[in-house]
Amino acid sequence: MVAYEEKTLLKERFFMNIPLEGASVRSRKLERFKCQAVPAARVVPTLAEDVLQGFARRPRVLPPKYFYDALGSELFDQICDTPEYYPTRTEARLLDQSAHSIICQVKPEHIIELGSGTSRKTAHLFEACEANGLEPSYWPFDVCEEVLHAAAEALLEAHPWLSVQALIGDYSAGLAHLPQPAGRRLFVFLGGTIGNLTPEESIAFLSELRGLMREGDAFLLGADRTKAPRLLQAAYDDASGLTAEFNRNVLNVINRALRGDFNPHAFDHLALYNEALQRIEMYLVARHDQEVHLMALERRYGFLHGERILTEISRKFTAESLTAELRAARLNPIRHYQTEDQYFSLVLAQPS
Ligand code: AVJ
């Protein structure tokens, strides 16, 4: 029986087409949402330790994970909409085209996504599940609780069968405490983020993931491909200057965390394609001699005119180098999906 008030609401909604949610719909959505913290499995360096270590090296380096404060995440979203930055839209299109094939091969009971962010691309997998009568639960794993909530909200709305088990944590702190649901799992790691890791780091990470996998589980990896250097460089140095702003923003993050006085505008953005290492290297280049005070570290750092800070590597793969890296982690590629232009790859792998 529908209460009078709710009937009125439904009627109003029908006639006025107001997207209004009854209390019952809201609670059913809540029932399908759970959230838990994943404790770190090992000690990860703090930002202060990363800066101390990274600034002791030449060239100085900063880990790319510090790009993603609220502003950085927003800037990255905007970068994805620039004409030059092809990876996100290429991967989304590829996932849209291959989702049916992936889902039919794996028939997952759980989809576990590392670094899920907005889950925008992953939505293609759920559509394919729906079309094939599969109802896996979704385990998005991300550092940002707000982003997890927003992503879940949208997915629960779109898929009335879906249950979301959000996992808050840092996958770089290890996967040992990741919940282990019974049943076939599809692990996904999208966006080409694997490219931010050196080959050694990547193989260690993939091996750790491989260690969690059981027979029948599968892993879907998104990775960016090598291509003409001018295309790569443009993708990391867009004409609108968003990537430059994104790069400089890491200095704001450090200023806030370590009571620093970096002037972000005293650094130029530089993106180079290192052909030998098949990777984009993003730098901040000092525009003039300067000294920076990081009060929380009780340290001053001198930067010479032209001196570079390496803020990110983004490795690009050939079909062969991607396969080799998976194999090195005892993962056996079973399907390789790529766009016609070979700009981006999705590889489906199983434990070997
Ligand atoms: C989010 C790590 C995949 O390496 O292409 C975008 C980050 N850096 N523009 C990438 C990024 C500069 C991006 N990933």
mmCIF file of N, CA and C in Angstrom, residues 80-198:
data_model
loop_
_atom_site.group_PDB
_atom_site.id
_atom_site.type_symbol
_atom_site.label_atom_id
_atom_site.label_comp_id
_atom_site.label_asym_id
_atom_site.label_seq_id
_atom_site.Cartn_x
_atom_site.Cartn_y
_atom_site.Cartn_z
ATOM 1 N N CYS A 80 40.991 15.762 -19.146
ATOM 2 C CA CYS A 80 40.369 14.660 -19.899
ATOM 3 C C CYS A 80 39.461 15.162 -21.013
ATOM 4 N N ASP A 81 38.979 16.408 -20.889
ATOM 5 C CA ASP A 81 38.101 16.966 -21.914
ATOM 6 C C ASP A 81 38.861 17.800 -22.948
ATOM 7 N N THR A 82 40.176 17.948 -22.796
ATOM 8 C CA THR A 82 40.917 18.710 -23.809
ATOM 9 C C THR A 82 41.060 17.852 -25.063
ATOM 10 N N PRO A 83 41.137 18.507 -26.236
ATOM 11 C CA PRO A 83 41.292 17.724 -27.473
ATOM 12 C C PRO A 83 42.600 16.924 -27.497
ATOM 13 N N GLU A 84 43.642 17.410 -26.815
ATOM 14 C CA GLU A 84 44.942 16.742 -26.876
ATOM 15 C C GLU A 84 45.019 15.481 -26.018
ATOM 16 N N TYR A 85 44.312 15.478 -24.883
ATOM 17 C CA TYR A 85 44.453 14.348 -23.953
ATOM 18 C C TYR A 85 43.472 13.233 -24.370
ATOM 19 N N TYR A 86 43.990 12.335 -25.194
ATOM 20 C CA TYR A 86 43.162 11.269 -25.790
ATOM 21 C C TYR A 86 42.917 10.068 -24.856
ATOM 22 N N PRO A 87 43.791 9.772 -23.830
ATOM 23 C CA PRO A 87 43.668 8.460 -23.163
ATOM 24 C C PRO A 87 42.297 8.159 -22.563
ATOM 25 N N THR A 88 41.740 9.110 -21.830
ATOM 26 C CA THR A 88 40.489 8.826 -21.116
ATOM 27 C C THR A 88 39.354 8.487 -22.074
ATOM 28 N N ARG A 89 39.184 9.328 -23.093
ATOM 29 C CA ARG A 89 38.055 9.069 -23.984
ATOM 30 C C ARG A 89 38.318 7.838 -24.844
ATOM 31 N N THR A 90 39.588 7.582 -25.171
ATOM 32 C CA THR A 90 39.907 6.399 -25.974
ATOM 33 C C THR A 90 39.629 5.132 -25.172
ATOM 34 N N GLU A 91 40.040 5.136 -23.917
ATOM 35 C CA GLU A 91 39.804 3.966 -23.072
ATOM 36 C C GLU A 91 38.306 3.741 -22.849
ATOM 37 N N ALA A 92 37.565 4.828 -22.662
ATOM 38 C CA ALA A 92 36.115 4.705 -22.442
ATOM 39 C C ALA A 92 35.445 4.065 -23.658
ATOM 40 N N ARG A 93 35.848 4.514 -24.842
ATOM 41 C CA ARG A 93 35.280 3.971 -26.081
ATOM 42 C C ARG A 93 35.648 2.486 -26.217
ATOM 43 N N LEU A 94 36.888 2.176 -25.920
ATOM 44 C CA LEU A 94 37.361 0.787 -26.021
ATOM 45 C C LEU A 94 36.632 -0.119 -25.024
ATOM 46 N N LEU A 95 36.424 0.401 -23.840
ATOM 47 C CA LEU A 95 35.725 -0.383 -22.816
ATOM 48 C C LEU A 95 34.273 -0.596 -23.235
ATOM 49 N N ASP A 96 33.686 0.442 -23.820
ATOM 50 C CA ASP A 96 32.318 0.335 -24.311
ATOM 51 C C ASP A 96 32.239 -0.790 -25.358
ATOM 52 N N GLN A 97 33.219 -0.812 -26.265
ATOM 53 C CA GLN A 97 33.219 -1.817 -27.343
ATOM 54 C C GLN A 97 33.524 -3.228 -26.844
ATOM 55 N N SER A 98 34.329 -3.355 -25.797
ATOM 56 C CA SER A 98 34.785 -4.694 -25.408
ATOM 57 C C SER A 98 34.119 -5.233 -24.146
ATOM 58 N N ALA A 99 33.272 -4.419 -23.506
ATOM 59 C CA ALA A 99 32.674 -4.818 -22.225
ATOM 60 C C ALA A 99 31.923 -6.146 -22.329
ATOM 61 N N HIS A 100 31.146 -6.293 -23.397
ATOM 62 C CA HIS A 100 30.351 -7.511 -23.569
ATOM 63 C C HIS A 100 31.260 -8.741 -23.606
ATOM 64 N N SER A 101 32.312 -8.650 -24.410
ATOM 65 C CA SER A 101 33.257 -9.758 -24.552
ATOM 66 C C SER A 101 33.948 -10.073 -23.220
ATOM 67 N N ILE A 102 34.368 -9.031 -22.509
ATOM 68 C CA ILE A 102 35.055 -9.202 -21.221
ATOM 69 C C ILE A 102 34.126 -9.891 -20.217
ATOM 70 N N ILE A 103 32.924 -9.372 -20.113
ATOM 71 C CA ILE A 103 31.966 -9.891 -19.129
ATOM 72 C C ILE A 103 31.576 -11.337 -19.457
ATOM 73 N N CYS A 104 31.391 -11.632 -20.737
ATOM 74 C CA CYS A 104 31.003 -13.000 -21.120
ATOM 75 C C CYS A 104 32.119 -14.005 -20.844
ATOM 76 N N GLN A 105 33.360 -13.556 -20.950
ATOM 77 C CA GLN A 105 34.462 -14.482 -20.669
ATOM 78 C C GLN A 105 34.648 -14.716 -19.181
ATOM 79 N N VAL A 106 34.519 -13.651 -18.403
ATOM 80 C CA VAL A 106 34.857 -13.760 -16.976
ATOM 81 C C VAL A 106 33.647 -14.167 -16.126
ATOM 82 N N LYS A 107 32.461 -13.717 -16.529
ATOM 83 C CA LYS A 107 31.235 -13.930 -15.732
ATOM 84 C C LYS A 107 31.481 -13.645 -14.245
ATOM 85 N N PRO A 108 31.884 -12.409 -13.949
ATOM 86 C CA PRO A 108 32.296 -12.091 -12.566
ATOM 87 C C PRO A 108 31.118 -12.041 -11.595
ATOM 88 N N GLU A 109 31.382 -12.491 -10.381
ATOM 89 C CA GLU A 109 30.415 -12.301 -9.288
ATOM 90 C C GLU A 109 30.765 -11.044 -8.499
ATOM 91 N N HIS A 110 32.009 -10.600 -8.652
ATOM 92 C CA HIS A 110 32.461 -9.366 -8.007
ATOM 93 C C HIS A 110 33.364 -8.611 -8.973
ATOM 94 N N ILE A 111 33.221 -7.315 -9.010
ATOM 95 C CA ILE A 111 34.135 -6.478 -9.791
ATOM 96 C C ILE A 111 34.850 -5.569 -8.794
ATOM 97 N N ILE A 112 36.162 -5.711 -8.708
ATOM 98 C CA ILE A 112 36.965 -4.957 -7.742
ATOM 99 C C ILE A 112 37.858 -3.998 -8.522
ATOM 100 N N GLU A 113 37.656 -2.713 -8.298
ATOM 101 C CA GLU A 113 38.407 -1.723 -9.084
ATOM 102 C C GLU A 113 39.380 -0.937 -8.219
ATOM 103 N N LEU A 114 40.650 -0.984 -8.591
ATOM 104 C CA LEU A 114 41.689 -0.249 -7.874
ATOM 105 C C LEU A 114 41.766 1.174 -8.427
ATOM 106 N N GLY A 115 41.674 2.155 -7.547
ATOM 107 C CA GLY A 115 41.723 3.554 -7.994
ATOM 108 C C GLY A 115 40.518 3.901 -8.844
ATOM 109 N N SER A 116 39.323 3.664 -8.294
ATOM 110 C CA SER A 116 38.089 3.735 -9.090
ATOM 111 C C SER A 116 37.672 5.158 -9.444
ATOM 112 N N GLY A 117 38.050 6.150 -8.636
ATOM 113 C CA GLY A 117 37.676 7.546 -8.937
ATOM 114 C C GLY A 117 36.180 7.689 -9.126
ATOM 115 N N THR A 118 35.781 8.312 -10.220
ATOM 116 C CA THR A 118 34.354 8.556 -10.472
ATOM 117 C C THR A 118 33.629 7.321 -11.002
ATOM 118 N N SER A 119 34.352 6.259 -11.315
ATOM 119 C CA SER A 119 33.783 5.014 -11.869
ATOM 120 C C SER A 119 33.065 5.245 -13.204
ATOM 121 N N ARG A 120 33.353 6.357 -13.852
ATOM 122 C CA ARG A 120 32.604 6.703 -15.065
ATOM 123 C C ARG A 120 32.796 5.657 -16.166
ATOM 124 N N LYS A 121 34.052 5.224 -16.350
ATOM 125 C CA LYS A 121 34.318 4.252 -17.423
ATOM 126 C C LYS A 121 33.790 2.868 -17.074
ATOM 127 N N THR A 122 33.883 2.519 -15.780
ATOM 128 C CA THR A 122 33.473 1.199 -15.304
ATOM 129 C C THR A 122 31.991 0.943 -15.582
ATOM 130 N N ALA A 123 31.225 2.020 -15.682
ATOM 131 C CA ALA A 123 29.789 1.896 -15.926
ATOM 132 C C ALA A 123 29.512 1.015 -17.146
ATOM 133 N N HIS A 124 30.408 1.046 -18.136
ATOM 134 C CA HIS A 124 30.218 0.210 -19.331
ATOM 135 C C HIS A 124 30.187 -1.273 -18.974
ATOM 136 N N LEU A 125 30.958 -1.658 -17.974
ATOM 137 C CA LEU A 125 30.966 -3.066 -17.560
ATOM 138 C C LEU A 125 29.622 -3.458 -16.955
ATOM 139 N N PHE A 126 29.018 -2.551 -16.195
ATOM 140 C CA PHE A 126 27.732 -2.872 -15.569
ATOM 141 C C PHE A 126 26.624 -2.987 -16.601
ATOM 142 N N GLU A 127 26.707 -2.147 -17.626
ATOM 143 C CA GLU A 127 25.716 -2.243 -18.700
ATOM 144 C C GLU A 127 25.816 -3.608 -19.368
ATOM 145 N N ALA A 128 27.050 -4.063 -19.587
ATOM 146 C CA ALA A 128 27.253 -5.378 -20.211
ATOM 147 C C ALA A 128 26.761 -6.495 -19.290
ATOM 148 N N CYS A 129 26.954 -6.347 -17.988
ATOM 149 C CA CYS A 129 26.457 -7.344 -17.025
ATOM 150 C C CYS A 129 24.945 -7.447 -17.125
ATOM 151 N N GLU A 130 24.326 -6.276 -17.126
ATOM 152 C CA GLU A 130 22.874 -6.199 -17.170
ATOM 153 C C GLU A 130 22.342 -6.901 -18.419
ATOM 154 N N ALA A 131 22.983 -6.619 -19.544
ATOM 155 C CA ALA A 131 22.546 -7.213 -20.815
ATOM 156 C C ALA A 131 22.737 -8.721 -20.824
ATOM 157 N N ASN A 132 23.616 -9.231 -19.962
ATOM 158 C CA ASN A 132 23.896 -10.662 -19.957
ATOM 159 C C ASN A 132 23.348 -11.370 -18.714
ATOM 160 N N GLY A 133 22.469 -10.693 -18.006
ATOM 161 C CA GLY A 133 21.812 -11.301 -16.851
ATOM 162 C C GLY A 133 22.742 -11.594 -15.678
ATOM 163 N N LEU A 134 23.870 -10.869 -15.618
ATOM 164 C CA LEU A 134 24.784 -11.047 -14.485
ATOM 165 C C LEU A 134 24.602 -9.889 -13.507
ATOM 166 N N GLU A 135 24.714 -10.186 -12.223
ATOM 167 C CA GLU A 135 24.535 -9.144 -11.221
ATOM 168 C C GLU A 135 25.677 -9.138 -10.203
ATOM 169 N N PRO A 136 26.882 -8.855 -10.652
ATOM 170 C CA PRO A 136 28.004 -8.834 -9.714
ATOM 171 C C PRO A 136 27.896 -7.665 -8.740
ATOM 172 N N SER A 137 28.537 -7.804 -7.591
ATOM 173 C CA SER A 137 28.643 -6.644 -6.718
ATOM 174 C C SER A 137 29.916 -5.890 -7.095
ATOM 175 N N TYR A 138 29.909 -4.616 -6.771
ATOM 176 C CA TYR A 138 31.009 -3.734 -7.188
ATOM 177 C C TYR A 138 31.774 -3.258 -5.966
ATOM 178 N N TRP A 139 33.096 -3.416 -6.016
ATOM 179 C CA TRP A 139 33.980 -3.020 -4.924
ATOM 180 C C TRP A 139 34.939 -1.935 -5.406
ATOM 181 N N PRO A 140 34.500 -0.676 -5.402
ATOM 182 C CA PRO A 140 35.421 0.398 -5.812
ATOM 183 C C PRO A 140 36.389 0.725 -4.672
ATOM 184 N N PHE A 141 37.650 0.833 -5.006
ATOM 185 C CA PHE A 141 38.705 1.074 -4.009
ATOM 186 C C PHE A 141 39.385 2.392 -4.348
ATOM 187 N N ASP A 142 39.279 3.358 -3.451
ATOM 188 C CA ASP A 142 39.848 4.681 -3.739
ATOM 189 C C ASP A 142 40.237 5.371 -2.437
ATOM 190 N N VAL A 143 41.126 6.348 -2.519
ATOM 191 C CA VAL A 143 41.535 7.079 -1.312
ATOM 192 C C VAL A 143 40.482 8.078 -0.856
ATOM 193 N N CYS A 144 39.648 8.510 -1.787
ATOM 194 C CA CYS A 144 38.752 9.630 -1.473
ATOM 195 C C CYS A 144 37.331 9.166 -1.196
ATOM 196 N N GLU A 145 36.901 9.304 0.047
ATOM 197 C CA GLU A 145 35.577 8.836 0.457
ATOM 198 C C GLU A 145 34.450 9.592 -0.256
ATOM 199 N N GLU A 146 34.623 10.896 -0.419
ATOM 200 C CA GLU A 146 33.564 11.694 -1.067
ATOM 201 C C GLU A 146 33.336 11.227 -2.503
ATOM 202 N N VAL A 147 34.437 10.983 -3.196
ATOM 203 C CA VAL A 147 34.335 10.534 -4.581
ATOM 204 C C VAL A 147 33.653 9.166 -4.643
ATOM 205 N N LEU A 148 33.973 8.288 -3.686
ATOM 206 C CA LEU A 148 33.355 6.959 -3.637
ATOM 207 C C LEU A 148 31.838 7.072 -3.445
ATOM 208 N N HIS A 149 31.426 7.965 -2.542
ATOM 209 C CA HIS A 149 29.996 8.157 -2.296
ATOM 210 C C HIS A 149 29.272 8.652 -3.544
ATOM 211 N N ALA A 150 29.862 9.643 -4.180
ATOM 212 C CA ALA A 150 29.227 10.218 -5.368
ATOM 213 C C ALA A 150 29.131 9.193 -6.488
ATOM 214 N N ALA A 151 30.203 8.421 -6.674
ATOM 215 C CA ALA A 151 30.221 7.413 -7.736
ATOM 216 C C ALA A 151 29.157 6.348 -7.462
ATOM 217 N N ALA A 152 29.071 5.901 -6.199
ATOM 218 C CA ALA A 152 28.111 4.859 -5.823
ATOM 219 C C ALA A 152 26.687 5.342 -6.046
ATOM 220 N N GLU A 153 26.430 6.551 -5.637
ATOM 221 C CA GLU A 153 25.103 7.155 -5.776
ATOM 222 C C GLU A 153 24.611 7.039 -7.231
ATOM 223 N N ALA A 154 25.459 7.432 -8.142
ATOM 224 C CA ALA A 154 25.081 7.419 -9.561
ATOM 225 C C ALA A 154 24.863 5.983 -10.064
ATOM 226 N N LEU A 155 25.737 5.067 -9.646
ATOM 227 C CA LEU A 155 25.635 3.686 -10.121
ATOM 228 C C LEU A 155 24.407 2.978 -9.541
ATOM 229 N N LEU A 156 24.127 3.230 -8.270
ATOM 230 C CA LEU A 156 22.970 2.597 -7.626
ATOM 231 C C LEU A 156 21.673 3.082 -8.270
ATOM 232 N N GLU A 157 21.692 4.323 -8.663
ATOM 233 C CA GLU A 157 20.542 4.920 -9.342
ATOM 234 C C GLU A 157 20.333 4.255 -10.704
ATOM 235 N N ALA A 158 21.435 4.074 -11.423
ATOM 236 C CA ALA A 158 21.344 3.542 -12.784
ATOM 237 C C ALA A 158 21.058 2.038 -12.810
ATOM 238 N N HIS A 159 21.501 1.305 -11.774
ATOM 239 C CA HIS A 159 21.362 -0.162 -11.785
ATOM 240 C C HIS A 159 20.705 -0.643 -10.492
ATOM 241 N N PRO A 160 19.400 -0.892 -10.535
ATOM 242 C CA PRO A 160 18.653 -1.252 -9.320
ATOM 243 C C PRO A 160 19.093 -2.589 -8.712
ATOM 244 N N TRP A 161 19.808 -3.399 -9.452
ATOM 245 C CA TRP A 161 20.265 -4.706 -8.963
ATOM 246 C C TRP A 161 21.620 -4.623 -8.283
ATOM 247 N N LEU A 162 22.312 -3.523 -8.502
ATOM 248 C CA LEU A 162 23.721 -3.441 -8.096
ATOM 249 C C LEU A 162 23.881 -3.201 -6.595
ATOM 250 N N SER A 163 24.849 -3.887 -5.985
ATOM 251 C CA SER A 163 25.240 -3.506 -4.633
ATOM 252 C C SER A 163 26.692 -3.047 -4.670
ATOM 253 N N VAL A 164 26.969 -2.001 -3.906
ATOM 254 C CA VAL A 164 28.300 -1.381 -3.924
ATOM 255 C C VAL A 164 28.939 -1.526 -2.547
ATOM 256 N N GLN A 165 30.127 -2.069 -2.530
ATOM 257 C CA GLN A 165 30.903 -2.245 -1.299
ATOM 258 C C GLN A 165 32.138 -1.352 -1.421
ATOM 259 N N ALA A 166 31.985 -0.093 -1.038
ATOM 260 C CA ALA A 166 33.079 0.855 -1.240
ATOM 261 C C ALA A 166 34.228 0.572 -0.271
ATOM 262 N N LEU A 167 35.434 0.688 -0.792
ATOM 263 C CA LEU A 167 36.646 0.434 -0.008
ATOM 264 C C LEU A 167 37.481 1.705 0.005
ATOM 265 N N ILE A 168 37.710 2.241 1.192
ATOM 266 C CA ILE A 168 38.497 3.466 1.301
ATOM 267 C C ILE A 168 39.914 3.091 1.701
ATOM 268 N N GLY A 169 40.877 3.485 0.916
ATOM 269 C CA GLY A 169 42.258 3.179 1.259
ATOM 270 C C GLY A 169 43.202 3.502 0.115
ATOM 271 N N ASP A 170 44.462 3.222 0.346
ATOM 272 C CA ASP A 170 45.531 3.549 -0.596
ATOM 273 C C ASP A 170 46.129 2.234 -1.103
ATOM 274 N N TYR A 171 45.900 1.923 -2.382
ATOM 275 C CA TYR A 171 46.380 0.624 -2.866
ATOM 276 C C TYR A 171 47.906 0.534 -2.873
ATOM 277 N N SER A 172 48.565 1.694 -2.847
ATOM 278 C CA SER A 172 50.030 1.644 -2.800
ATOM 279 C C SER A 172 50.527 1.204 -1.412
ATOM 280 N N ALA A 173 49.612 1.179 -0.429
ATOM 281 C CA ALA A 173 49.975 0.692 0.915
ATOM 282 C C ALA A 173 49.771 -0.808 1.047
ATOM 283 N N GLY A 174 49.540 -1.468 -0.075
ATOM 284 C CA GLY A 174 49.422 -2.926 -0.066
ATOM 285 C C GLY A 174 47.992 -3.407 -0.159
ATOM 286 N N LEU A 175 47.826 -4.653 -0.598
ATOM 287 C CA LEU A 175 46.500 -5.210 -0.856
ATOM 288 C C LEU A 175 46.144 -6.317 0.119
ATOM 289 N N ALA A 176 47.021 -6.569 1.109
ATOM 290 C CA ALA A 176 46.828 -7.715 2.001
ATOM 291 C C ALA A 176 45.513 -7.634 2.774
ATOM 292 N N HIS A 177 45.031 -6.430 3.067
ATOM 293 C CA HIS A 177 43.804 -6.304 3.861
ATOM 294 C C HIS A 177 42.567 -6.023 3.013
ATOM 295 N N LEU A 178 42.694 -6.232 1.728
ATOM 296 C CA LEU A 178 41.537 -6.102 0.850
ATOM 297 C C LEU A 178 40.553 -7.220 1.187
ATOM 298 N N PRO A 179 39.256 -6.936 1.331
ATOM 299 C CA PRO A 179 38.301 -8.016 1.600
ATOM 300 C C PRO A 179 38.339 -9.051 0.475
ATOM 301 N N GLN A 180 38.123 -10.297 0.823
ATOM 302 C CA GLN A 180 38.224 -11.388 -0.154
ATOM 303 C C GLN A 180 36.868 -12.060 -0.352
ATOM 304 N N PRO A 181 35.968 -11.451 -1.121
ATOM 305 C CA PRO A 181 34.665 -12.082 -1.315
ATOM 306 C C PRO A 181 34.814 -13.415 -2.047
ATOM 307 N N ALA A 182 33.973 -14.383 -1.669
ATOM 308 C CA ALA A 182 33.985 -15.672 -2.358
ATOM 309 C C ALA A 182 33.339 -15.503 -3.729
ATOM 310 N N GLY A 183 33.728 -16.330 -4.677
ATOM 311 C CA GLY A 183 33.158 -16.254 -6.017
ATOM 312 C C GLY A 183 34.124 -15.611 -6.988
ATOM 313 N N ARG A 184 33.832 -15.766 -8.272
ATOM 314 C CA ARG A 184 34.737 -15.262 -9.308
ATOM 315 C C ARG A 184 34.855 -13.745 -9.291
ATOM 316 N N ARG A 185 36.092 -13.262 -9.303
ATOM 317 C CA ARG A 185 36.320 -11.820 -9.244
ATOM 318 C C ARG A 185 36.988 -11.308 -10.521
ATOM 319 N N LEU A 186 36.554 -10.133 -10.919
ATOM 320 C CA LEU A 186 37.256 -9.404 -11.975
ATOM 321 C C LEU A 186 37.897 -8.188 -11.317
ATOM 322 N N PHE A 187 39.226 -8.154 -11.326
ATOM 323 C CA PHE A 187 39.957 -6.994 -10.821
ATOM 324 C C PHE A 187 40.187 -6.045 -11.990
ATOM 325 N N VAL A 188 39.994 -4.754 -11.768
ATOM 326 C CA VAL A 188 40.257 -3.803 -12.852
ATOM 327 C C VAL A 188 41.158 -2.660 -12.384
ATOM 328 N N PHE A 189 42.049 -2.279 -13.276
ATOM 329 C CA PHE A 189 42.959 -1.161 -13.008
ATOM 330 C C PHE A 189 43.062 -0.372 -14.310
ATOM 331 N N LEU A 190 42.324 0.733 -14.356
ATOM 332 C CA LEU A 190 42.151 1.440 -15.628
ATOM 333 C C LEU A 190 42.921 2.755 -15.679
ATOM 334 N N GLY A 191 42.789 3.442 -16.792
ATOM 335 C CA GLY A 191 43.283 4.809 -16.912
ATOM 336 C C GLY A 191 44.725 4.929 -17.350
ATOM 337 N N GLY A 192 45.426 3.815 -17.390
ATOM 338 C CA GLY A 192 46.841 3.898 -17.754
ATOM 339 C C GLY A 192 47.703 4.310 -16.574
ATOM 340 N N THR A 193 47.130 4.269 -15.378
ATOM 341 C CA THR A 193 47.865 4.664 -14.172
ATOM 342 C C THR A 193 49.073 3.761 -13.918
ATOM 343 N N ILE A 194 49.029 2.544 -14.440
ATOM 344 C CA ILE A 194 50.176 1.625 -14.337
ATOM 345 C C ILE A 194 51.447 2.327 -14.865
ATOM 346 N N GLY A 195 51.256 3.249 -15.809
ATOM 347 C CA GLY A 195 52.376 3.972 -16.413
ATOM 348 C C GLY A 195 53.068 4.929 -15.454
ATOM 349 N N ASN A 196 52.413 5.275 -14.353
ATOM 350 C CA ASN A 196 53.056 6.142 -13.358
ATOM 351 C C ASN A 196 54.111 5.396 -12.553
ATOM 352 N N LEU A 197 54.083 4.060 -12.641
ATOM 353 C CA LEU A 197 55.042 3.246 -11.889
ATOM 354 C C LEU A 197 56.233 2.899 -12.773
ATOM 355 N N THR A 198 57.392 2.782 -12.166
ATOM 356 C CA THR A 198 58.559 2.293 -12.912
ATOM 357 C C THR A 198 58.309 0.813 -13.206
#
